[in-house]
Coordinates of C-alpha atoms and ligand atoms in Angstrom, one line a residue:
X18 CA 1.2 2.4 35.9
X19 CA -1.8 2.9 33.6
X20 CA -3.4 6.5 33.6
X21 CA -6.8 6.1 36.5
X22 CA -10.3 7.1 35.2
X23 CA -12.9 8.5 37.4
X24 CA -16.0 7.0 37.7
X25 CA -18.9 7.7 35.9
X26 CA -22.7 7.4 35.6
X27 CA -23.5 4.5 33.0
X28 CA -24.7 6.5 29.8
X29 CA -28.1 4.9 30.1
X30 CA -29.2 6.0 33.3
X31 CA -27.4 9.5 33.0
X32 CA -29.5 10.7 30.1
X33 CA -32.6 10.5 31.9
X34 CA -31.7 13.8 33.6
X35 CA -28.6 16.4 34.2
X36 CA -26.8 14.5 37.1
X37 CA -23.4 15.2 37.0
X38 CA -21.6 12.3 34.7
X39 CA -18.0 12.5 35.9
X40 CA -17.9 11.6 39.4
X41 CA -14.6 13.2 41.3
X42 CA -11.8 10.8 42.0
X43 CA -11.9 9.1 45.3
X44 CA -8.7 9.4 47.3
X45 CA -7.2 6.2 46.5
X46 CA -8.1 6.9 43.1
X47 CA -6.2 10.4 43.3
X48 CA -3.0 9.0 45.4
X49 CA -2.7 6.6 42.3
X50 CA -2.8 9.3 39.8
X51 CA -0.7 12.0 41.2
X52 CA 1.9 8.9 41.9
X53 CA 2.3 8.7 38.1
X54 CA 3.4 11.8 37.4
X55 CA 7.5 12.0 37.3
X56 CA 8.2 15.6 38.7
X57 CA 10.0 16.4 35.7
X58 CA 13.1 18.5 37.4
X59 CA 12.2 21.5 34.7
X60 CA 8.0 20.4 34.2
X61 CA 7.0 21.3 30.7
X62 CA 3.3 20.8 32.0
X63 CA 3.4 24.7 33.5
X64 CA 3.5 26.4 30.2
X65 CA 0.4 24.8 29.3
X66 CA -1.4 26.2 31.5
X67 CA -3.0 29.7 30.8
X68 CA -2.3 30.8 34.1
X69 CA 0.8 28.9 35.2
X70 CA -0.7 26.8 38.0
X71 CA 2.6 25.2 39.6
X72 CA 1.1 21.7 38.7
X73 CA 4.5 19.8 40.1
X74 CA 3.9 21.2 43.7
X75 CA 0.5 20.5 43.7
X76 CA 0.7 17.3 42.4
X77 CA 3.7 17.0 44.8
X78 CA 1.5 18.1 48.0
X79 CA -0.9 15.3 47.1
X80 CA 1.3 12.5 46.9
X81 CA 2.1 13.9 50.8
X82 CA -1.7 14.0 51.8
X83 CA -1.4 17.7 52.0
X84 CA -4.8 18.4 50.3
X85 CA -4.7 21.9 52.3
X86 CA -1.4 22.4 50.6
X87 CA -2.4 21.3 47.6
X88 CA -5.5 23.9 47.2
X89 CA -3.6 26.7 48.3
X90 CA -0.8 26.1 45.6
X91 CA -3.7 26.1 42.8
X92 CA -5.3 28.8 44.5
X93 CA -2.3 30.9 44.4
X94 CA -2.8 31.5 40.4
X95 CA -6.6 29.7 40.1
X96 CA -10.0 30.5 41.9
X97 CA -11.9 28.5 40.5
X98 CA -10.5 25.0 41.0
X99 CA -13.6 22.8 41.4
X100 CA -14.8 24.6 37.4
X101 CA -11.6 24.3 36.1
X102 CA -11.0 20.6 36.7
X103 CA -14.4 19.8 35.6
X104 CA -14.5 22.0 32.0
X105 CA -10.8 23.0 31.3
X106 CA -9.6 21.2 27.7
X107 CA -6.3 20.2 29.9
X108 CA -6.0 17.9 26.2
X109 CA -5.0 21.0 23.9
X110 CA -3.1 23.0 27.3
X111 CA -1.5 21.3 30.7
X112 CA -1.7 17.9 29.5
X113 CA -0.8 18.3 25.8
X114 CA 2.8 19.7 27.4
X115 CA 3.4 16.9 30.0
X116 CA 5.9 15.0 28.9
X117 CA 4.0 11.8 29.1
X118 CA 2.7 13.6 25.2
X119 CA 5.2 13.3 22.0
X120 CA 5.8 17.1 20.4
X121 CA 3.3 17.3 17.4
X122 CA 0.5 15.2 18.3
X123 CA -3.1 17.2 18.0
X124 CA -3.8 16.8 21.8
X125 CA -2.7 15.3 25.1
X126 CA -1.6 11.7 24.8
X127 CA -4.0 9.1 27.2
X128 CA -0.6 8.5 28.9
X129 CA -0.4 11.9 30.4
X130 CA -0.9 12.9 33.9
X131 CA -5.1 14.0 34.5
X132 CA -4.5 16.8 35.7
X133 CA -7.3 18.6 35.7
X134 CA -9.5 15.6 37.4
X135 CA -6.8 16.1 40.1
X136 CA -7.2 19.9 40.0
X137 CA -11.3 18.7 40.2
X138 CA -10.0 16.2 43.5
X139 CA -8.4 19.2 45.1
X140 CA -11.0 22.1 44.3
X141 CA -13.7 19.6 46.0
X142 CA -11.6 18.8 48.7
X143 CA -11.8 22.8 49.3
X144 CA -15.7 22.7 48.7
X145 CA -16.4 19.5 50.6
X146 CA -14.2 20.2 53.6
X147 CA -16.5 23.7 53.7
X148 CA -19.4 21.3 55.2
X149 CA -17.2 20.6 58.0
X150 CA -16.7 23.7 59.0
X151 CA -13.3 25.2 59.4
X152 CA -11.5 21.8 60.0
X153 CA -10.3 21.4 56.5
X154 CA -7.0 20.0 57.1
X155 CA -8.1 17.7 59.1
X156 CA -7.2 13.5 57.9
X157 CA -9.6 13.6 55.2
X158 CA -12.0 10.3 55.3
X159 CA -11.9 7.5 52.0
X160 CA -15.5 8.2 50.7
X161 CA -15.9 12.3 51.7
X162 CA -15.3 14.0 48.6
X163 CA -15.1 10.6 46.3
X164 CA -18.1 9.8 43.9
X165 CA -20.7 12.0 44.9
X166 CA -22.2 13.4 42.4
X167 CA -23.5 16.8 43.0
X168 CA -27.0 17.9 43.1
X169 CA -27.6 19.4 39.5
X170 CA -29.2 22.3 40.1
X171 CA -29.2 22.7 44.0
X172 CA -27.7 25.8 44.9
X173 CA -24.8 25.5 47.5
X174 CA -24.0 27.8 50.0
X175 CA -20.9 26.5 52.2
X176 CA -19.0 29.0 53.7
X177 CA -15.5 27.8 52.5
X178 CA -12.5 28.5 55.2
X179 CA -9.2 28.1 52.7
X180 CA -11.3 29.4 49.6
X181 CA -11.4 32.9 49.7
X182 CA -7.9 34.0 51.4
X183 CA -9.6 37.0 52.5
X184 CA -7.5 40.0 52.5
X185 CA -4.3 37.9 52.6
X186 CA -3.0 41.0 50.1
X187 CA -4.9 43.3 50.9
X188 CA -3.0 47.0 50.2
X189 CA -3.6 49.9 52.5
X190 CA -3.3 52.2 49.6
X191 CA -6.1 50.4 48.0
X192 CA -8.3 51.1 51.0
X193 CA -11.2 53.0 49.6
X194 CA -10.6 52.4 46.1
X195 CA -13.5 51.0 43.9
X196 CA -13.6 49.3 40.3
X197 CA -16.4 48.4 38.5
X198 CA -16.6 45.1 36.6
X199 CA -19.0 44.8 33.7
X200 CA -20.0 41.1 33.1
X201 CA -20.1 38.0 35.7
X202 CA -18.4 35.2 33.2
X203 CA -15.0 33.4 34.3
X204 CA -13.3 37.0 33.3
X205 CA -15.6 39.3 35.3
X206 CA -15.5 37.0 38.2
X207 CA -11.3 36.6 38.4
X208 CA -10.6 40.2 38.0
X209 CA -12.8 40.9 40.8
X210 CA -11.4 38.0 43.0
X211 CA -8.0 39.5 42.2
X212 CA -8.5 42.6 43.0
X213 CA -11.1 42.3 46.4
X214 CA -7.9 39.9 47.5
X215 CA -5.7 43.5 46.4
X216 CA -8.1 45.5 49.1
X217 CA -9.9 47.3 46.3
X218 CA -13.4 47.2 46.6
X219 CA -14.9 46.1 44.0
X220 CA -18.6 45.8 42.0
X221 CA -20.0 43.1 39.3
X222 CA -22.8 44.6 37.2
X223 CA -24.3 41.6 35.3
X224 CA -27.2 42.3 32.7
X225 CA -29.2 38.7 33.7
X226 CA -30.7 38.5 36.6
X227 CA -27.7 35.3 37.1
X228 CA -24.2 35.3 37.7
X229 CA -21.9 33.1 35.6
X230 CA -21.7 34.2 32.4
X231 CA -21.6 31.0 30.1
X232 CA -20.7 28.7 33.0
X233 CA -24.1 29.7 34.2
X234 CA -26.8 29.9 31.3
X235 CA -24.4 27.7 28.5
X236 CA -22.3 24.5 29.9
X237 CA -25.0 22.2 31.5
X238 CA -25.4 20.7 34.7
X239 CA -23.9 17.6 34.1
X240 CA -20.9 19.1 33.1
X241 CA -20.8 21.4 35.7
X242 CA -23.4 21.7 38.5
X243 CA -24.8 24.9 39.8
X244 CA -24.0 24.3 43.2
X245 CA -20.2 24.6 42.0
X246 CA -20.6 27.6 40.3
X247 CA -22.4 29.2 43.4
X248 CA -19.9 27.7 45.7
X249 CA -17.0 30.0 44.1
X250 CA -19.2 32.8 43.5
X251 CA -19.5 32.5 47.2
X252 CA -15.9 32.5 48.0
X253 CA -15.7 36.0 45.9
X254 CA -18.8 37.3 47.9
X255 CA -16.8 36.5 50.9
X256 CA -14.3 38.8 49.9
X257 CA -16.5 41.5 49.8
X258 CA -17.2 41.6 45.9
X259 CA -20.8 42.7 45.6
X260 CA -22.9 41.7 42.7
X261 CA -25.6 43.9 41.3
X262 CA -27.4 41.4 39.1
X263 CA -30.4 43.0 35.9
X264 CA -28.6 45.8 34.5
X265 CA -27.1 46.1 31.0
X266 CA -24.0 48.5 31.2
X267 CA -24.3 50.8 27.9
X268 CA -28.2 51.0 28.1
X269 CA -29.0 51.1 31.7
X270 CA -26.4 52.9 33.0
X271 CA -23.3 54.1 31.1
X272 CA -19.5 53.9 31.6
X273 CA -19.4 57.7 31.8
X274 CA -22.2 56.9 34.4
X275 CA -19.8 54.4 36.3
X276 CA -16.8 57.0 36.4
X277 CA -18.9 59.7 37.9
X278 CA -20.2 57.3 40.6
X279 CA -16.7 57.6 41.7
X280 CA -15.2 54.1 40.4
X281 CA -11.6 54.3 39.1
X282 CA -11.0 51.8 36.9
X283 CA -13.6 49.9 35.3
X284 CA -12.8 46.0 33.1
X285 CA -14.8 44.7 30.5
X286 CA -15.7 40.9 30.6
X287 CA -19.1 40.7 28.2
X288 CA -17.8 38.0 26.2
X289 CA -18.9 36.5 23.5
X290 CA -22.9 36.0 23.4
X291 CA -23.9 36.9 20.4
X292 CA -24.6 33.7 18.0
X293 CA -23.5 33.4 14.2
X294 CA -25.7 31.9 11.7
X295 CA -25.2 30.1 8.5
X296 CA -27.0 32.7 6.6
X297 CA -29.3 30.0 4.8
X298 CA -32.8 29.6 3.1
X299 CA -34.7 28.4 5.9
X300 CA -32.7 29.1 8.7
X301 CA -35.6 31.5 10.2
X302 CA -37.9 28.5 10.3
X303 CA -39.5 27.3 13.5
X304 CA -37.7 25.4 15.6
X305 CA -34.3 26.3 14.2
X306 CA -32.3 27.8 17.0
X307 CA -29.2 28.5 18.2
X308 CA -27.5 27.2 20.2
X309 CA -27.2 29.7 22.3
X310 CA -30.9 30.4 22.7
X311 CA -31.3 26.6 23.2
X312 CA -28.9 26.6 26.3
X313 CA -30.2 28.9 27.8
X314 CA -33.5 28.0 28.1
X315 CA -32.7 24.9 29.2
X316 CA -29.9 26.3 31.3
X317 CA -31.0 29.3 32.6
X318 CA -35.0 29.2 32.4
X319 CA -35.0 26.1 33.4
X320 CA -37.2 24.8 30.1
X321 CA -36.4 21.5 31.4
X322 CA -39.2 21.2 34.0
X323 CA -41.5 23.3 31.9
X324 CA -44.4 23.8 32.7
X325 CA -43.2 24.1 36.3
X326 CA -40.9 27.0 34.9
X327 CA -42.2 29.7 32.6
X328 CA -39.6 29.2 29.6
X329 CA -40.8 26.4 27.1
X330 CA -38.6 24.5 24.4
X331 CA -39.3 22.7 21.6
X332 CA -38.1 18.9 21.9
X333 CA -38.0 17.4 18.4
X334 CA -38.4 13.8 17.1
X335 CA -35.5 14.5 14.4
X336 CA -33.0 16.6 16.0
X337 CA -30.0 17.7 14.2
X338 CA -27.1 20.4 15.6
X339 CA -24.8 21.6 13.3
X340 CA -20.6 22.8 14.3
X341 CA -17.6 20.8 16.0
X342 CA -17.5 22.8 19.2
X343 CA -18.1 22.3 23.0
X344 CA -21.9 24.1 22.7
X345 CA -22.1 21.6 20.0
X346 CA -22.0 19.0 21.9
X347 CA -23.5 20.6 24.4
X348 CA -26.1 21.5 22.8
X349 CA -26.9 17.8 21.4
X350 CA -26.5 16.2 25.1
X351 CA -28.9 18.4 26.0
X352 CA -31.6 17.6 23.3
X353 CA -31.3 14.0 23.8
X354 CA -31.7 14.7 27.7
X355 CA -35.0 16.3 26.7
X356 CA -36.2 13.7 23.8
X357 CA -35.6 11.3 26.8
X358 CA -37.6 13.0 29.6
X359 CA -40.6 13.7 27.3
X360 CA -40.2 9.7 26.5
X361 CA -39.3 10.5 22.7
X362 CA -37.1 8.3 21.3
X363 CA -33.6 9.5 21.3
X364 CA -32.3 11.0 17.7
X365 CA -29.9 13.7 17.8
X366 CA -27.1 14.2 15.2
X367 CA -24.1 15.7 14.6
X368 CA -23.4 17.4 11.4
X369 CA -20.1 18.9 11.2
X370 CA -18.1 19.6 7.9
X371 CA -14.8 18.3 9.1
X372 CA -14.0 15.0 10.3
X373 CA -13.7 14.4 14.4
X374 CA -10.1 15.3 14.7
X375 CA -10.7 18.5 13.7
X376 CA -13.8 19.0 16.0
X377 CA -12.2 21.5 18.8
X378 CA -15.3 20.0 21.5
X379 CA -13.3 18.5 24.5
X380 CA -12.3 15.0 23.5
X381 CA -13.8 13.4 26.5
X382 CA -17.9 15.5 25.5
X383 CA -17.0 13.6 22.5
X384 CA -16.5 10.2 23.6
X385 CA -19.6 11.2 26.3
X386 CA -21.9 11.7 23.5
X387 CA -21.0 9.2 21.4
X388 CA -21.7 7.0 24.8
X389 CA -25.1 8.4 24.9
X390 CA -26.3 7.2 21.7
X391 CA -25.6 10.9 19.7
X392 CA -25.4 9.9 15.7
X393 CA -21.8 12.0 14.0
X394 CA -22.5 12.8 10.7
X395 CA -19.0 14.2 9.3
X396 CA -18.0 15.7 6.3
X397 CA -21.3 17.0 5.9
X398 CA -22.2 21.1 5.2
X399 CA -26.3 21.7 5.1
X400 CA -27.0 24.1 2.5
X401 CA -30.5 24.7 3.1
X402 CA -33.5 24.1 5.4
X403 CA -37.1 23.2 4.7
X404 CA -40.5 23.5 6.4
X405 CA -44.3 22.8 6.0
X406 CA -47.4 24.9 5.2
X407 CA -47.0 26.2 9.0
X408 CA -43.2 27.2 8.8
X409 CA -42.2 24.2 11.1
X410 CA -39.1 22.4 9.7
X411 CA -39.1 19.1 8.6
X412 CA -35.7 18.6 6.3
X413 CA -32.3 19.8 6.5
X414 CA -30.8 20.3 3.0
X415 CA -26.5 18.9 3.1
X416 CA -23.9 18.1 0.3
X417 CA -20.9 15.6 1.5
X418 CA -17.3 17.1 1.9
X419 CA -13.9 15.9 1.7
X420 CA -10.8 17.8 3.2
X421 CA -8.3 20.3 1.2
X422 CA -5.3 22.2 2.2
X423 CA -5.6 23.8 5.7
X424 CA -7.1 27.0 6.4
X425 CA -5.8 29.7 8.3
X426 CA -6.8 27.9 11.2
X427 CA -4.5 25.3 10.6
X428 CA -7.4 22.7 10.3
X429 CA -7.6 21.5 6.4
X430 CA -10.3 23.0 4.7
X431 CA -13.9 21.6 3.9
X432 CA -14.5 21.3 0.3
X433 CA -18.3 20.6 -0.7
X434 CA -18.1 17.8 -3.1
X435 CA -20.0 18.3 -6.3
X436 CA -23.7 16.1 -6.8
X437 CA -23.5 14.9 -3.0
X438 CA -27.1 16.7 -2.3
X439 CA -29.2 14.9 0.5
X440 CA -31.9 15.7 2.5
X441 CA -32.5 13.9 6.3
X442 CA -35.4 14.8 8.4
X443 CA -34.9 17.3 11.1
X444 CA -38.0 19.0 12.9
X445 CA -35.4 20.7 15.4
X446 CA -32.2 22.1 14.4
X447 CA -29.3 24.0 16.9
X448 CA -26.9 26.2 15.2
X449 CA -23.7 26.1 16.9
X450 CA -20.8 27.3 14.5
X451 CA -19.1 29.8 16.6
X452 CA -19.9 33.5 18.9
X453 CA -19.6 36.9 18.1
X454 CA -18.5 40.1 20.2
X455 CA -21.4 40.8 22.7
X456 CA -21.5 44.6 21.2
X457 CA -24.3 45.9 23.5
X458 CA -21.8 48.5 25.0
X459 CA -19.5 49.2 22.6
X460 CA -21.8 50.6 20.0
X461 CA -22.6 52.6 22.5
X462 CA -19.3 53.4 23.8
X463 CA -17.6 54.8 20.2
X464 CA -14.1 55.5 21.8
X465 CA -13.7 51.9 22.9
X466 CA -11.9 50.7 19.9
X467 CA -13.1 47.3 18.4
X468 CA -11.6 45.4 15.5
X469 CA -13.6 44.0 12.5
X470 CA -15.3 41.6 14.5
X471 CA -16.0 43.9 17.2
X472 CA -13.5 42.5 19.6
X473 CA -12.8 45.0 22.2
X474 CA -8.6 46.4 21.3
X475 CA -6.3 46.0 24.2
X476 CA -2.5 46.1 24.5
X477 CA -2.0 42.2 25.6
X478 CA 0.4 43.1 28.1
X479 CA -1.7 45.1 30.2
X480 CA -5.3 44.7 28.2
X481 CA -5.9 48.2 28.7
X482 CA -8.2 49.5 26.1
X483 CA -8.2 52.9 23.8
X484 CA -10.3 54.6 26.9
X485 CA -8.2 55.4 29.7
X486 CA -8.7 53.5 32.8
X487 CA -11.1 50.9 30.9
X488 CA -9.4 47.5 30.8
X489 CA -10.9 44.2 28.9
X490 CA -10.4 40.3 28.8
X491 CA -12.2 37.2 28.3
X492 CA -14.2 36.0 25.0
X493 CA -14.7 40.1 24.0
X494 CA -11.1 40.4 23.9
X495 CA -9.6 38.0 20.6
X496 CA -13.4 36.1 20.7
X497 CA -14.3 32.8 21.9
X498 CA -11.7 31.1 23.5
X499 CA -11.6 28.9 27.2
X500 CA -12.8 29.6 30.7
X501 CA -9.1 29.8 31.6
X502 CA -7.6 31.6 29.1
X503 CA -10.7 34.4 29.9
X504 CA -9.3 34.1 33.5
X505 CA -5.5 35.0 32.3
X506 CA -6.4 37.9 30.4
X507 CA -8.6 39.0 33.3
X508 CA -5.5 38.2 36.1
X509 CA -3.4 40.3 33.7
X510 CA -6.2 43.0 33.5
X511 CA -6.1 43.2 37.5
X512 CA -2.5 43.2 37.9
X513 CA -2.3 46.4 36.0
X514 CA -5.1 48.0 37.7
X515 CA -3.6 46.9 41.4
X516 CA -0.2 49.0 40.0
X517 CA -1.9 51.9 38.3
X518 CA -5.3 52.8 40.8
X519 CA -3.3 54.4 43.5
X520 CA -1.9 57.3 41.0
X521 CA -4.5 56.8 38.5
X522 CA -7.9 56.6 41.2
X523 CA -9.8 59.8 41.1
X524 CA -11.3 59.0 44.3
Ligands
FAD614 P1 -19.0 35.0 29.3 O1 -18.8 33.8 30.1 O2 -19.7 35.1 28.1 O3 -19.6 36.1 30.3 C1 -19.9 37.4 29.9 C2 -21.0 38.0 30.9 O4 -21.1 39.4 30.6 C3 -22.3 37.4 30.6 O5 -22.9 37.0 31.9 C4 -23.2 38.5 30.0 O6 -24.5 38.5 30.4 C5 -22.5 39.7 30.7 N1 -22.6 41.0 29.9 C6 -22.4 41.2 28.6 N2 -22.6 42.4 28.2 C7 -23.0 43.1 29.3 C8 -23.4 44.4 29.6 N3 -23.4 45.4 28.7 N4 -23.7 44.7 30.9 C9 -23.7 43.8 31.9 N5 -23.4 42.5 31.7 C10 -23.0 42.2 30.4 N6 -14.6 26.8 27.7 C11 -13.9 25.8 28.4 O7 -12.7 26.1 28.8 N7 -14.3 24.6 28.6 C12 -15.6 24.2 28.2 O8 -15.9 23.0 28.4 C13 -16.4 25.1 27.5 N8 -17.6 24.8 27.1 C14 -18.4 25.8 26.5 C15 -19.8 25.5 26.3 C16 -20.6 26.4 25.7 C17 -22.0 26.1 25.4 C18 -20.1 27.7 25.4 C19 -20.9 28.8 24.8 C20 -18.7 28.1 25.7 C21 -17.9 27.1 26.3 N9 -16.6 27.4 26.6 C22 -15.8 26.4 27.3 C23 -16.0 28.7 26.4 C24 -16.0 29.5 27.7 O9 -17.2 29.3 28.4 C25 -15.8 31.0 27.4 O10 -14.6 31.1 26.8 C26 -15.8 31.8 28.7 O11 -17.1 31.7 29.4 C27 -15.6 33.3 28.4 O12 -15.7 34.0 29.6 P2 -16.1 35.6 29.6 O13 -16.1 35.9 31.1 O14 -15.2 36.3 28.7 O15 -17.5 35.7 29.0

C-alpha cells in the first residue's frame, strides 16, 4: 500500500497568513497508515527514537481503534505528542530506522511508516477529545480531530483528562520536596512533567514573559500553533508545575539564591539562544538580522500585525536568508508570509554553501518552501554585504562553491571557488548559520563547568553538572540539537533527581 499524505493548505492561499499547513490525518486516513506498518517481531523503528516511544504498540493500538490506548503508550515516554508529531525530524530518527529504509541512506525512505503524523493523529486525539470533556474514549466521530487546522495564534485552554496522569507516580518520599527548573523550552518543560508526575513539586523560572522556549518565540505558527504549545503547558500546570514567567536566573536571582529558598535540586534547560554571525563587512548594516531576532519578533511580539502590536519589522523587497537549517527555513517562510501581507511581491532566497542534501532543515520545510515560491541558491557563501549613504543594505556580496572531502561533520566540505564573485540585491538579510550556549548564567555561575563553546559539562548518564545537585539538558548541554533529543537528556536529568532528592534534599 502506498505511504498516505495528510492534507494540506494549497501553498497559495497558505502564505497569506500563519494557518497551520499540515492538516492532521483524518481517521480513515490514520487506519490506512498504521495498517502499513509490519510489526516487525524485534522493531528497529524504537532505537530511533530519542526517547524510545514503543512505536509498535502504538501503532498496534490504532489499528484496534484504541486511540485511548494509543496516547497513553506515547505518553508513557513522551508529553508532548501533539509538538512532537508536528516538528520532530522522524526522517533522520524513528523513520530513518523503520525497516521500510535501506541501511546508509541520508534519511528516511518515502516508504517508511509516518510516524510522527500518526504520533500528531494520536496527540490530537488527546487534545481534541479534551473539548468533550472527560469522555475521551468514547467511538471517536470521522471528521473530530481530522483536517482542522488550528487557530494560529488562539490560545487553548482545554482541560485534558488522559494528558496529564496526575500523580499516577507520585512518591510519598517526594512529598514536600521542591526543584527548581531554569528555562521553559522542550527540556525545562519534560523535566518538570517528569518529576510533578514523581510528587516533587516543582518551579519553572523563565526569563520572557512566555513559556516555550524556541517552540514559543522561534518555530512559527504554521508549523506549530500556539494553542498546541499552551495545550501541553496546560497538562504540566495541571500537575501542579508552577511557572514564574520575567526573571533571568543569574541576574535576577541566583542559583545560590534558589538553594537557600529551600529547593533541592535545581536543572538547567537555557538552551541555545544566542545567534552566530558570519563575522563580515557589512553585517551590522540595517536590516541585517538574525534569525533569531527575526523570529521572534514575528513570533513572540507579534510584528506581524504591527502596528496593532508594539514590535515592528522590516519586510524587504529583496530578501535573502543565509544557512541550511530548520530557522532557515523558518525564517524565509516567514519573510515571504510578511512580503505577502504587506502586498510586496514575494522574493525570498536561500543561500546556503552546500547543496540540498546536505541542508539538515526537515525535508518536508524544504519541499514546503520550495511549494511557496522560496528561490534556493546553493553552493553559494556571501563574503560581504553592502549598503547606501543611510546604512540600509542593498547587495549581498557571494562567490560560488563546489564540494570537497567531508568535514568533521561528515557533510563534504564547501570550497569557495576562485573568480566566482557576484553581487544580487538584498535590502533584508536573516542570518541563520547555527546557536550558541545561552551564557547568561554561567558566566555568572564560575563553578558550572562549560566547554569551549560554553556548553554546560555533564556526565551523559545522569547529566549532572560540576555543582552538586545542579543537573543540565537540552540545546545548553552538546548545543543545538532537536526538541526531542532536549526532552531525553531532560527525562534522564529527572530520573536521577527522582533517585538522589530523598538522601540528597536539604529540605
Ligand atoms: P530552548 O527551547 O532554547 O529553551 C530555553 C529557555 O530557557 C528559553 O525560553 C530561554 O528564554 C530560557 N532561559 C535561558 N536562560 C535563562 C535564564 N538565565 N533564566 C531563565 N530562563 C532562561 N527542533 C526540532 O526537533 N524540530 C524542528 O522543526 C525544529 N525547528 C527549529 C526552528 C528554529 C527556528 C529553531 C531556533 C530551532 C528549531 N529546532 C527544531 C531545535 C529545537 O527547537 C531545540 O533543539 C530545542 O528547543 C531545545 O530545547 P531547550 O529546552 O534546550 O532550549
Amino acid at each position: 500500500m502506498q505511504p498516505i499524505k495528510p492534507k494540506e493548505l494549497e501553498p497559495k492561499s497558505r502564505i497569506a497568513g500563519f494557518e497551520e499547513v499540515v492538516f492532521c490525518y483524518t481517521e480513515e486516513e490514520a487506519l490506512k497508515e498504521a495498517r502499513r506498518c509490519v510489526q516487525c517481531k524485534d522493531p528497529t523503528c524504537i532505537s530511533g527514537c530519542p526517547v524510545g516511544i514503543d512505536i509498535k504498540k502504538f501503532i498496534k493500538r490504532i489499528i484496534k481503534k484504541d486511540y485511548k490506548g494509543a496516547y497513553l503508550t506515547i505518553k508513557e515516554k513522551n508529553d508532548f505528542p501533539s509538538i512532537c508529531g508536528r516538528v520532530c525530524p522522524a526522517e533522520y530518527q524513528c523513520r530513518k530506522a523503520c525497516v521500510f529504509t535501506k541501511k546508509g541512506e541520508p534519511f528516511a525512505s518515502g516508504k517508511s511508516i509516518n510516524i510522527h503524523f500518526l504520533e500528531r493523529f494520536v496527540g490530537d486525539w488527546g487534545l481534541h477529545s479534551s473539548l468533550r470533556g472527560a469522555e475521551g474514549d468514547e467511538a471517536i466521530s470521522k471528521d473530530e480531530i481530522a483536517s482542522r487546522p488550528f487557530p494560529p495564534h488562539a490560545s487553548y485552554g482545554g482541560t485534558p483528562p488522559y494528558a496529564c496522569n496526575g500523580g499516577a507516580g507520585a512518591r510519598k518520599d517526594m512529598i514536600g520536596k521542591k526543584v527548581a527548573v531554569v528555562g521553559s523550552g522542550p527540556a525545562g518543560l519534560c523535566c518538570a512533567g517528569e518529576l510533578a508526575r514523581g510528587g516533587v513539586s516543582v518551579t519553572i523560572f523563565e526569563s520572557l514573559h512566555k513559556t516555550g522556549g524556541v517552540l514559543r518565540y522561534g518555530i512559527p505558527p504554521f508549523r506549530l500553533p500556539q494553542g498546541v504549545l499552551d495545550f501541553e503547558i496546560n497538562c504540566l500546570k495541571k500537575l501542579g508545575v508552577q511557572i514564574v514567567p520575567n526573571v533571568i536566573i543569574g541576574k535576577g536571582k541566583t542559583l545560590d539564591e534558589l538553594f537557600k529558598e529551600e529547593y533541592s535540586a535545581i536543572f538547567l534547560g537555557l538552551g541555545a539562544g544566542t545567534p552566530s554571525f558570519l563575522k563580515l563587512a557589512g553585517e551590522n548594516l540595517c536590516n541585517v538580522y538574525s534569525a533569531n531576532e527575526f523570529l521572534t519578533r514575528v513570533n513572540l511580539m507579534g510584528a506581524y500585525k504591527f502596528p496593532e502590536s508594539h514590535t515592528p519589522v522590516n519586510v524587504g523587497k529583496a530578501v535573502v536568508v543565509i544557512g541550511g537549517g530548520n530557522t532557515a527555513i523558518d525564517a524565509a517562510r516567514v519573510a515571504l508570509r510578511l512580503q505577502k501581507i504587506n502586498n510586496i511581491e514575494p522574493n525570498v532566497s536561500i543561500f546556503y554553501r552546500r547543496t540540498e542534501i546536505e541542508m539538515p532543515a526537515r525535508r518536508l520545510e524544504i519541499w514546503h518552501a520550495k511549494e511557496e515560491g522560496i528561490k534556493f541558491k546553493l553552493l553559494t557563501q556571501p563574503i560581504g554585504f553592502s549598503g547606501d549613504d543611510k546604512g540600509h543594505l542593498r547587495k549581498i556580496q557571494c562567490l560560488s562553491c563546489q564540494l570537497g572531502e567531508p568535514d568533521s561533520s561528515g557533510r563534504r566540505r564547501p570550497v569557495p571557488m576562485e573568480g566566482s564573485e557576484f553581487e544580487a540585491d538584498c535590502d533584508l538579510a536573516i542570518v541563520a548559520v547555527g546557536l550558541n550556549a545561552n551564557q547568561l548564567l554561567t558566566k555568572e555561575t564560575p563553578s558550572l563547568k562549560v566547554d569551549k563553546w560554553g556548553d554546560i559539562e555533564v556526565n551523559s548518564e545522569t547529566m549532572e553538572t560540576s555543582v552538586k545537585n545542579i543537573y543540565a539538558g537540552g540545546d545548553i548541554v552538546g548545543g543545538e540539537g532537536t526538541v526531542i533529543e532536549a526532552m531525553g537528556m531532560a527525562k534522564k536529568a529527572a530520573k536521577t533527581i527522582l533517585e538522589r532528592l530523598p538522601r540528597n534534599s536539604k529540605s
